[in-house]
PDB file of C-alpha atoms in Angstrom:
ATOM      1  CA  UNK A1288     141.543 106.120  85.794  1.00 43.00           C
ATOM      2  CA  UNK A1289     138.136 104.698  85.524  1.00 70.00           C
ATOM      3  CA  UNK A1290     135.347 107.240  84.386  1.00 89.00           C
ATOM      4  CA  UNK A1291     132.217 108.243  86.174  1.00 90.00           C
ATOM      5  CA  UNK A1292     130.193 105.251  84.983  1.00 94.00           C
ATOM      6  CA  UNK A1293     132.662 102.708  85.623  1.00 95.00           C
ATOM      7  CA  UNK A1294     132.991 104.012  89.267  1.00 94.00           C
ATOM      8  CA  UNK A1295     128.914 104.242  89.527  1.00 95.00           C
ATOM      9  CA  UNK A1296     129.158 100.534  88.203  1.00 96.00           C
ATOM     10  CA  UNK A1297     131.897  99.766  90.856  1.00 96.00           C
ATOM     11  CA  UNK A1298     129.927 101.344  93.732  1.00 95.00           C
ATOM     12  CA  UNK A1299     126.752  99.306  93.175  1.00 96.00           C
ATOM     13  CA  UNK A1300     128.213  95.965  92.621  1.00 96.00           C
ATOM     14  CA  UNK A1301     130.859  96.236  95.796  1.00 95.00           C
ATOM     15  CA  UNK A1302     129.585  94.767  99.214  1.00 93.00           C
ATOM     16  CA  UNK A1303     129.805  96.991 101.768  1.00 92.00           C
ATOM     17  CA  UNK A1304     129.569 100.397  99.770  1.00 95.00           C
ATOM     18  CA  UNK A1305     126.282 102.103 101.550  1.00 95.00           C
ATOM     19  CA  UNK A1306     123.592 102.424  99.117  1.00 96.00           C
ATOM     20  CA  UNK A1307     122.830 106.471  99.178  1.00 97.00           C
ATOM     21  CA  UNK A1308     126.860 106.739  98.357  1.00 96.00           C
ATOM     22  CA  UNK A1309     126.363 104.239  95.325  1.00 96.00           C
ATOM     23  CA  UNK A1310     123.373 105.971  94.252  1.00 97.00           C
ATOM     24  CA  UNK A1311     124.804 109.622  94.080  1.00 97.00           C
ATOM     25  CA  UNK A1312     127.603 108.224  91.764  1.00 95.00           C
ATOM     26  CA  UNK A1313     125.097 107.157  89.287  1.00 96.00           C
ATOM     27  CA  UNK A1314     123.073 110.883  89.777  1.00 97.00           C
ATOM     28  CA  UNK A1315     126.349 112.437  88.579  1.00 96.00           C
ATOM     29  CA  UNK A1316     125.911 110.259  85.571  1.00 96.00           C
ATOM     30  CA  UNK A1317     122.397 110.910  85.258  1.00 96.00           C
ATOM     31  CA  UNK A1318     122.580 114.643  85.424  1.00 96.00           C
ATOM     32  CA  UNK A1319     125.425 114.673  82.922  1.00 95.00           C
ATOM     33  CA  UNK A1320     123.435 112.828  80.684  1.00 96.00           C
ATOM     34  CA  UNK A1321     120.582 115.257  81.036  1.00 95.00           C
ATOM     35  CA  UNK A1322     118.278 112.031  81.685  1.00 95.00           C
ATOM     36  CA  UNK A1323     115.578 114.023  83.675  1.00 95.00           C
ATOM     37  CA  UNK A1324     113.487 111.242  84.370  1.00 95.00           C
ATOM     38  CA  UNK A1325     116.491 108.908  85.928  1.00 96.00           C
ATOM     39  CA  UNK A1326     117.682 112.053  87.986  1.00 96.00           C
ATOM     40  CA  UNK A1327     114.009 112.563  89.378  1.00 96.00           C
ATOM     41  CA  UNK A1328     113.733 108.817  90.538  1.00 97.00           C
ATOM     42  CA  UNK A1329     117.332 108.717  91.928  1.00 97.00           C
ATOM     43  CA  UNK A1330     116.432 111.984  93.989  1.00 97.00           C
ATOM     44  CA  UNK A1331     113.475 110.467  95.086  1.00 97.00           C
ATOM     45  CA  UNK A1332     115.302 107.412  96.735  1.00 97.00           C
ATOM     46  CA  UNK A1333     117.614 109.847  98.070  1.00 97.00           C
ATOM     47  CA  UNK A1334     115.430 112.545  99.601  1.00 97.00           C
ATOM     48  CA  UNK A1335     112.357 110.473  99.637  1.00 96.00           C
ATOM     49  CA  UNK A1336     109.211 110.577  97.755  1.00 96.00           C
ATOM     50  CA  UNK A1337     106.673 113.475  98.414  1.00 93.00           C
ATOM     51  CA  UNK A1338     102.897 112.896  98.555  1.00 89.00           C
ATOM     52  CA  UNK A1339     102.204 114.375  94.979  1.00 88.00           C
ATOM     53  CA  UNK A1340     104.671 111.936  93.353  1.00 88.00           C
ATOM     54  CA  UNK A1341     103.268 108.277  92.814  1.00 89.00           C
ATOM     55  CA  UNK A1342     106.160 105.665  94.231  1.00 92.00           C
ATOM     56  CA  UNK A1343     107.226 102.533  92.474  1.00 93.00           C
ATOM     57  CA  UNK A1344     105.105  99.348  92.858  1.00 91.00           C
ATOM     58  CA  UNK A1345     108.042  98.276  94.813  1.00 91.00           C
ATOM     59  CA  UNK A1346     107.362 100.277  97.765  1.00 92.00           C
ATOM     60  CA  UNK A1347     103.809  99.417  98.114  1.00 88.00           C
ATOM     61  CA  UNK A1348     102.345  98.390 101.531  1.00 84.00           C
ATOM     62  CA  UNK A1349      99.510  96.351  99.960  1.00 82.00           C
ATOM     63  CA  UNK A1350     101.064  92.817 100.826  1.00 83.00           C
ATOM     64  CA  UNK A1351     102.143  93.646 104.353  1.00 89.00           C
ATOM     65  CA  UNK A1352     100.553  92.249 107.305  1.00 91.00           C
ATOM     66  CA  UNK A1353      98.144  94.145 109.237  1.00 93.00           C
ATOM     67  CA  UNK A1354      97.791  94.263 112.666  1.00 94.00           C
ATOM     68  CA  UNK A1355      94.253  94.550 114.325  1.00 95.00           C
ATOM     69  CA  UNK A1356      93.435  96.024 117.798  1.00 97.00           C
ATOM     70  CA  UNK A1357      89.807  95.053 119.348  1.00 97.00           C
ATOM     71  CA  UNK A1358      88.566  96.275 122.454  1.00 96.00           C
ATOM     72  CA  UNK A1359      85.690  94.642 124.294  1.00 93.00           C
ATOM     73  CA  UNK A1360      83.536  94.373 127.767  1.00 91.00           C
ATOM     74  CA  UNK A1361      85.357  95.132 131.098  1.00 89.00           C
ATOM     75  CA  UNK A1362      88.499  96.521 129.351  1.00 89.00           C
ATOM     76  CA  UNK A1363      89.543  93.559 127.521  1.00 94.00           C
ATOM     77  CA  UNK A1364      91.456  93.843 124.317  1.00 95.00           C
ATOM     78  CA  UNK A1365      92.493  91.459 121.741  1.00 95.00           C
ATOM     79  CA  UNK A1366      94.725  91.595 118.519  1.00 95.00           C
ATOM     80  CA  UNK A1367      94.914  89.490 115.201  1.00 94.00           C
ATOM     81  CA  UNK A1368      96.990  90.016 111.889  1.00 93.00           C
ATOM     82  CA  UNK A1369      95.380  89.755 108.336  1.00 92.00           C
ATOM     83  CA  UNK A1370      97.408  89.984 105.047  1.00 87.00           C
ATOM     84  CA  UNK A1371      96.866  92.994 103.468  1.00 81.00           C
ATOM     85  CA  UNK A1372      96.555  91.058  99.778  1.00 78.00           C
ATOM     86  CA  UNK A1373      93.599  89.037 101.248  1.00 80.00           C
ATOM     87  CA  UNK A1374      91.502  91.959 101.949  1.00 86.00           C
ATOM     88  CA  UNK A1375      88.475  93.321 100.183  1.00 87.00           C
ATOM     89  CA  UNK A1376      89.295  95.867  97.145  1.00 83.00           C
ATOM     90  CA  UNK A1377      88.289  99.142  99.062  1.00 83.00           C
ATOM     91  CA  UNK A1378      90.704  98.241 101.951  1.00 88.00           C
ATOM     92  CA  UNK A1379      93.463  97.028  99.441  1.00 83.00           C
ATOM     93  CA  UNK A1380      93.243 100.390  97.779  1.00 82.00           C
ATOM     94  CA  UNK A1381      93.902 102.199 100.779  1.00 82.00           C
ATOM     95  CA  UNK A1382      97.257 100.463 101.646  1.00 82.00           C
ATOM     96  CA  UNK A1383      98.377 100.931  97.540  1.00 81.00           C
ATOM     97  CA  UNK A1384      97.879 104.533  98.411  1.00 81.00           C
ATOM     98  CA  UNK A1385     100.498 104.238 101.568  1.00 84.00           C
ATOM     99  CA  UNK A1386     103.738 103.236  99.721  1.00 89.00           C
ATOM    100  CA  UNK A1387     107.186 103.178 101.906  1.00 91.00           C
ATOM    101  CA  UNK A1388     107.987 107.203 101.204  1.00 93.00           C
ATOM    102  CA  UNK A1389     111.261 107.092 103.209  1.00 94.00           C
ATOM    103  CA  UNK A1390     114.577 107.741 101.738  1.00 97.00           C
ATOM    104  CA  UNK A1391     116.746 104.720 101.027  1.00 97.00           C
ATOM    105  CA  UNK A1392     119.071 105.611 104.520  1.00 97.00           C
ATOM    106  CA  UNK A1393     116.397 105.793 106.351  1.00 96.00           C
ATOM    107  CA  UNK A1394     114.856 102.096 105.387  1.00 95.00           C
ATOM    108  CA  UNK A1395     118.431 101.174 105.896  1.00 96.00           C
ATOM    109  CA  UNK A1396     118.019 102.430 109.318  1.00 95.00           C
ATOM    110  CA  UNK A1397     115.063 101.084 110.152  1.00 93.00           C
ATOM    111  CA  UNK A1398     116.043  97.383 108.570  1.00 93.00           C
ATOM    112  CA  UNK A1399     119.115  97.602 110.949  1.00 93.00           C
ATOM    113  CA  UNK A1400     116.885  98.712 113.998  1.00 90.00           C
ATOM    114  CA  UNK A1401     115.519  96.133 116.607  1.00 87.00           C
ATOM    115  CA  UNK A1402     112.431  97.540 117.070  1.00 85.00           C
ATOM    116  CA  UNK A1403     109.121  96.545 115.327  1.00 83.00           C
ATOM    117  CA  UNK A1404     108.281  98.915 112.431  1.00 88.00           C
ATOM    118  CA  UNK A1405     104.854  99.762 111.616  1.00 89.00           C
ATOM    119  CA  UNK A1406     102.609 102.436 110.814  1.00 89.00           C
ATOM    120  CA  UNK A1407      98.816 103.283 112.199  1.00 92.00           C
ATOM    121  CA  UNK A1408      96.047 103.451 109.466  1.00 93.00           C
ATOM    122  CA  UNK A1409      93.554 106.409 109.255  1.00 92.00           C
ATOM    123  CA  UNK A1410      90.236 105.987 111.020  1.00 94.00           C
ATOM    124  CA  UNK A1411      88.381 106.132 108.090  1.00 93.00           C
ATOM    125  CA  UNK A1412      90.277 102.751 107.028  1.00 94.00           C
ATOM    126  CA  UNK A1413      89.305 101.418 110.580  1.00 95.00           C
ATOM    127  CA  UNK A1414      85.703 102.411 109.531  1.00 95.00           C
ATOM    128  CA  UNK A1415      85.665 100.889 106.383  1.00 93.00           C
ATOM    129  CA  UNK A1416      86.969  97.819 108.508  1.00 94.00           C
ATOM    130  CA  UNK A1417      83.999  97.898 110.291  1.00 94.00           C
ATOM    131  CA  UNK A1418      81.460  97.945 107.607  1.00 92.00           C
ATOM    132  CA  UNK A1419      82.704  94.896 106.455  1.00 92.00           C
ATOM    133  CA  UNK A1420      82.413  93.104 110.007  1.00 92.00           C
ATOM    134  CA  UNK A1421      78.690  94.095 109.960  1.00 90.00           C
ATOM    135  CA  UNK A1422      78.465  91.875 106.626  1.00 86.00           C
ATOM    136  CA  UNK A1423      80.091  89.180 108.427  1.00 80.00           C
ATOM    137  CA  UNK A1424      82.454  88.644 105.189  1.00 80.00           C
ATOM    138  CA  UNK A1425      85.766  89.767 106.697  1.00 90.00           C
ATOM    139  CA  UNK A1426      88.032  88.167 109.856  1.00 91.00           C
ATOM    140  CA  UNK A1427      87.378  89.862 112.998  1.00 92.00           C
ATOM    141  CA  UNK A1428      86.921  88.960 116.887  1.00 92.00           C
ATOM    142  CA  UNK A1429      83.541  88.240 118.133  1.00 91.00           C
ATOM    143  CA  UNK A1430      81.905  90.522 120.771  1.00 91.00           C
ATOM    144  CA  UNK A1431      84.767  93.113 120.003  1.00 95.00           C
ATOM    145  CA  UNK A1432      84.898  96.473 118.106  1.00 95.00           C
ATOM    146  CA  UNK A1433      87.955  97.123 116.304  1.00 96.00           C
ATOM    147  CA  UNK A1434      89.344 100.554 117.413  1.00 95.00           C
ATOM    148  CA  UNK A1435      92.878 100.560 115.613  1.00 95.00           C
ATOM    149  CA  UNK A1436      94.843  98.990 112.922  1.00 95.00           C
ATOM    150  CA  UNK A1437      98.669  99.093 111.567  1.00 93.00           C
ATOM    151  CA  UNK A1438     100.763  97.898 109.233  1.00 92.00           C
ATOM    152  CA  UNK A1439     103.567  96.160 110.073  1.00 92.00           C
ATOM    153  CA  UNK A1440     106.571  96.268 107.950  1.00 92.00           C
ATOM    154  CA  UNK A1441     108.847  93.378 108.259  1.00 91.00           C
ATOM    155  CA  UNK A1442     112.628  93.823 108.412  1.00 93.00           C
ATOM    156  CA  UNK A1443     112.953  91.438 105.060  1.00 92.00           C
ATOM    157  CA  UNK A1444     110.424  93.463 103.564  1.00 93.00           C
ATOM    158  CA  UNK A1445     112.733  97.001 104.011  1.00 94.00           C
ATOM    159  CA  UNK A1446     115.882  94.893 102.556  1.00 94.00           C
ATOM    160  CA  UNK A1447     114.200  93.745  99.965  1.00 94.00           C
ATOM    161  CA  UNK A1448     113.804  97.425  98.837  1.00 95.00           C
ATOM    162  CA  UNK A1449     116.751  98.414  99.182  1.00 96.00           C
ATOM    163  CA  UNK A1450     117.885  95.225  97.248  1.00 96.00           C
ATOM    164  CA  UNK A1451     115.580  96.215  94.574  1.00 95.00           C
ATOM    165  CA  UNK A1452     116.687  99.859  93.982  1.00 96.00           C
ATOM    166  CA  UNK A1453     120.250  98.503  94.036  1.00 96.00           C
ATOM    167  CA  UNK A1454     119.743  95.751  91.478  1.00 95.00           C
ATOM    168  CA  UNK A1455     117.856  98.147  89.105  1.00 96.00           C
ATOM    169  CA  UNK A1456     120.535 101.049  89.487  1.00 97.00           C
ATOM    170  CA  UNK A1457     122.947  98.485  88.873  1.00 97.00           C
ATOM    171  CA  UNK A1458     121.273  97.047  85.703  1.00 96.00           C
ATOM    172  CA  UNK A1459     120.424 100.355  84.199  1.00 96.00           C
ATOM    173  CA  UNK A1460     124.479 101.356  84.642  1.00 96.00           C
ATOM    174  CA  UNK A1461     125.461  98.108  83.170  1.00 96.00           C
ATOM    175  CA  UNK A1462     122.995  98.972  80.093  1.00 96.00           C
ATOM    176  CA  UNK A1463     124.361 102.111  79.535  1.00 95.00           C
ATOM    177  CA  UNK A1464     127.766 101.133  79.653  1.00 94.00           C
ATOM    178  CA  UNK A1465     127.096  98.911  76.803  1.00 94.00           C
ATOM    179  CA  UNK A1466     125.688 101.753  74.699  1.00 94.00           C
ATOM    180  CA  UNK A1467     128.648 104.215  75.582  1.00 93.00           C
ATOM    181  CA  UNK A1468     131.204 103.761  78.032  1.00 92.00           C
ATOM    182  CA  UNK A1469     132.290 107.465  78.618  1.00 92.00           C
ATOM    183  CA  UNK A1470     128.483 107.961  79.327  1.00 93.00           C
ATOM    184  CA  UNK A1471     128.502 110.369  82.355  1.00 90.00           C
ATOM    185  CA  UNK A1472     131.837 111.697  81.589  1.00 92.00           C
ATOM    186  CA  UNK A1473     132.224 115.754  81.597  1.00 91.00           C
ATOM    187  CA  UNK A1474     131.598 116.743  77.906  1.00 90.00           C
ATOM    188  CA  UNK A1475     130.354 112.879  77.076  1.00 91.00           C
ATOM    189  CA  UNK A1476     127.198 111.827  75.188  1.00 93.00           C
ATOM    190  CA  UNK A1477     123.735 113.039  76.447  1.00 94.00           C
ATOM    191  CA  UNK A1478     120.273 111.462  75.773  1.00 94.00           C
ATOM    192  CA  UNK A1479     119.893 114.317  73.337  1.00 93.00           C
ATOM    193  CA  UNK A1480     122.663 113.112  71.038  1.00 89.00           C
ATOM    194  CA  UNK A1481     122.435 109.716  71.536  1.00 91.00           C
ATOM    195  CA  UNK A1482     119.060 108.028  70.907  1.00 93.00           C
ATOM    196  CA  UNK A1483     119.943 104.625  71.991  1.00 94.00           C
ATOM    197  CA  UNK A1484     120.960 106.275  75.445  1.00 95.00           C
ATOM    198  CA  UNK A1485     117.703 107.584  75.691  1.00 94.00           C
ATOM    199  CA  UNK A1486     115.924 104.236  74.892  1.00 95.00           C
ATOM    200  CA  UNK A1487     117.580 102.723  78.086  1.00 95.00           C
ATOM    201  CA  UNK A1488     116.873 104.782  80.036  1.00 95.00           C
ATOM    202  CA  UNK A1489     113.050 105.142  79.003  1.00 94.00           C
ATOM    203  CA  UNK A1490     112.573 101.286  79.299  1.00 94.00           C
ATOM    204  CA  UNK A1491     114.223 101.302  82.696  1.00 94.00           C
ATOM    205  CA  UNK A1492     111.955 103.952  83.985  1.00 94.00           C
ATOM    206  CA  UNK A1493     108.718 102.116  82.327  1.00 92.00           C
ATOM    207  CA  UNK A1494     109.852  98.691  84.204  1.00 90.00           C
ATOM    208  CA  UNK A1495     110.514 100.471  87.292  1.00 90.00           C
ATOM    209  CA  UNK A1496     107.036 102.079  87.600  1.00 87.00           C
ATOM    210  CA  UNK A1497     104.633  99.604  85.823  1.00 81.00           C
ATOM    211  CA  UNK A1498     102.840  97.356  87.816  1.00 67.00           C
ATOM    212  CA  UNK A1499     103.040  94.001  85.566  1.00 48.00           C
ATOM    213  CA  UNK A1500     105.708  91.267  85.174  1.00 36.00           C
ATOM    214  CA  UNK A1501     108.933  92.029  83.374  1.00 35.00           C
ATOM    215  CA  UNK A1502     110.059  90.388  80.190  1.00 32.00           C
ATOM    216  CA  UNK A1503     113.604  89.830  79.150  1.00 36.00           C
ATOM    217  CA  UNK A1504     114.256  89.530  75.599  1.00 32.00           C
ATOM    218  CA  UNK A1505     117.417  87.763  74.252  1.00 36.00           C
ATOM    219  CA  UNK A1506     118.794  87.075  71.025  1.00 38.00           C
ATOM    220  CA  UNK A1507     119.984  83.504  69.878  1.00 35.00           C
ATOM    221  CA  UNK A1508     123.385  85.008  70.739  1.00 42.00           C
ATOM    222  CA  UNK A1509     122.363  84.732  74.707  1.00 42.00           C
ATOM    223  CA  UNK A1510     122.880  88.614  74.645  1.00 41.00           C
ATOM    224  CA  UNK A1511     119.780  90.621  76.092  1.00 40.00           C
ATOM    225  CA  UNK A1512     118.343  92.993  73.709  1.00 33.00           C
ATOM    226  CA  UNK A1513     115.424  94.572  75.405  1.00 36.00           C
ATOM    227  CA  UNK A1514     113.417  94.832  78.377  1.00 39.00           C
ATOM    228  CA  UNK A1515     109.814  95.794  78.832  1.00 38.00           C
ATOM    229  CA  UNK A1516     106.798  95.106  80.601  1.00 39.00           C
ATOM    230  CA  UNK A1517     104.576  92.349  79.967  1.00 40.00           C
ATOM    231  CA  UNK A1518     101.173  93.754  79.461  1.00 38.00           C
ATOM    232  CA  UNK A1519      99.042  90.482  79.184  1.00 39.00           C
ATOM    233  CA  UNK A1520      98.169  88.593  76.276  1.00 35.00           C
ATOM    234  CA  UNK A1521      95.801  90.986  74.715  1.00 38.00           C
ATOM    235  CA  UNK A1522      98.356  93.503  74.323  1.00 39.00           C
ATOM    236  CA  UNK A1523      99.555  95.343  70.823  1.00 37.00           C
ATOM    237  CA  UNK A1524     102.398  96.920  71.774  1.00 37.00           C
ATOM    238  CA  UNK A1525     105.725  94.966  71.430  1.00 38.00           C
ATOM    239  CA  UNK A1526     109.101  95.532  72.152  1.00 41.00           C
ATOM    240  CA  UNK A1527     111.276  97.325  69.055  1.00 40.00           C
ATOM    241  CA  UNK A1528     112.813  94.851  67.359  1.00 41.00           C
ATOM    242  CA  UNK A1529     116.532  93.478  67.831  1.00 42.00           C
ATOM    243  CA  UNK A1530     119.611  94.383  65.950  1.00 42.00           C
ATOM    244  CA  UNK A1531     119.887  93.340  62.019  1.00 41.00           C
ATOM    245  CA  UNK A1532     121.085  89.572  62.110  1.00 42.00           C
ATOM    246  CA  UNK A1533     119.821  88.496  65.580  1.00 43.00           C
ATOM    247  CA  UNK A1534     116.495  86.858  66.108  1.00 41.00           C
ATOM    248  CA  UNK A1535     115.113  87.549  69.626  1.00 42.00           C
ATOM    249  CA  UNK A1536     112.996  85.616  72.047  1.00 39.00           C
ATOM    250  CA  UNK A1537     111.385  86.530  75.029  1.00 39.00           C
ATOM    251  CA  UNK A1538     112.006  84.895  78.745  1.00 39.00           C
ATOM    252  CA  UNK A1539     110.234  85.874  81.653  1.00 40.00           C
ATOM    253  CA  UNK A1540     112.840  87.312  84.381  1.00 40.00           C
ATOM    254  CA  UNK A1541     112.317  86.176  87.915  1.00 41.00           C
ATOM    255  CA  UNK A1542     110.793  88.511  90.494  1.00 41.00           C
ATOM    256  CA  UNK A1543     111.005  88.909  93.978  1.00 43.00           C
ATOM    257  CA  UNK A1544     107.688  89.709  95.794  1.00 41.00           C
ATOM    258  CA  UNK A1545     107.366  91.250  99.451  1.00 42.00           C
ATOM    259  CA  UNK A1546     106.909  89.066 102.110  1.00 45.00           C
ATOM    260  CA  UNK A1547     103.105  88.030 102.896  1.00 44.00           C
ATOM    261  CA  UNK A1548     101.950  86.871 106.017  1.00 41.00           C
ATOM    262  CA  UNK A1549      98.726  84.509 106.371  1.00 38.00           C
ATOM    263  CA  UNK A1550      96.042  85.723 108.638  1.00 39.00           C
ATOM    264  CA  UNK A1551      97.101  84.983 112.112  1.00 39.00           C
ATOM    265  CA  UNK A1552      95.176  85.364 115.328  1.00 38.00           C
ATOM    266  CA  UNK A1553      96.719  85.688 119.210  1.00 39.00           C
ATOM    267  CA  UNK A1554      94.637  85.430 122.322  1.00 37.00           C
TER     268      UNK A1554
END
C-alpha cells in the first residue's frame, strides 16, 4: 500500500483530480513533517490569503489589463484598456498591493465560468490616474473624465495560477520523496530530525515568494541538486554546494508569465 507522500504525488500528477483535494494530501504530509511554512502556504491556497499575509508573486495583478471608464458631456461615455505593467510606478505599485487572494477552489470556479472576471479599483487609484492625465503622460480620452477603473482578469490568467500552484506542490513533493520516501507517514521523519527535508522545504518556500527568476542547479550526472532564486549579478549569496563528487552547473528554468494586454481603445 502506498504511503501518504506517494498518494499526494499521485493526486497532484493525475489528470481530473480537483486541486483542493490534491493539496489536502500534501497538507497531511506537511503537518506530519512539522513544516510550518509549507503548512501555512497550503492553508492559504486552500482558504485564501488574508489581508495581513503577503501573497506569492504569481498572484499579483500588476500585469493584468485595466479597463478605464470615461464620461463626457451630454451623457456620453467611452472606455479604453491599458496594460497594468505599462503604467507609472505609483499606479503599478497599487496593483501589486491587490493580489488575487481567493482560495484555489474559488479561482477554479471563476476560470470555469462564462462571465467576465474583474475587480473595481479604489477611488484613490482613479484620482492618482487623473493627476497623471493632467500632465499628459498617460493614455486617456480627450475631453472626457475618468470616473471608474476596473482590473480585468482573463480566464487564462486564473488557469495559470492554478497550474503554477499544482506544479510547485508536485515539484516539492517529488523533492521530499528523493530525501525520504516515508516523509509524511505517521511516526516518520520530521524537518527537526532530518535537516535535508528542512532544506528542501525552505528552498521551495523561498522560490515561491521571491520575485526574481529561478535557477536550477544540476550536476554533470544530470540530476537536479538545488533550486534558488537568482538575485542578480551583484549578489554574493550562492547556493550550497552539491554532493561530493558532482559539480553543479546553473541552468535557468523556464518561467511562465501571466498574460499581458496591449493598450486598446474602444470607440
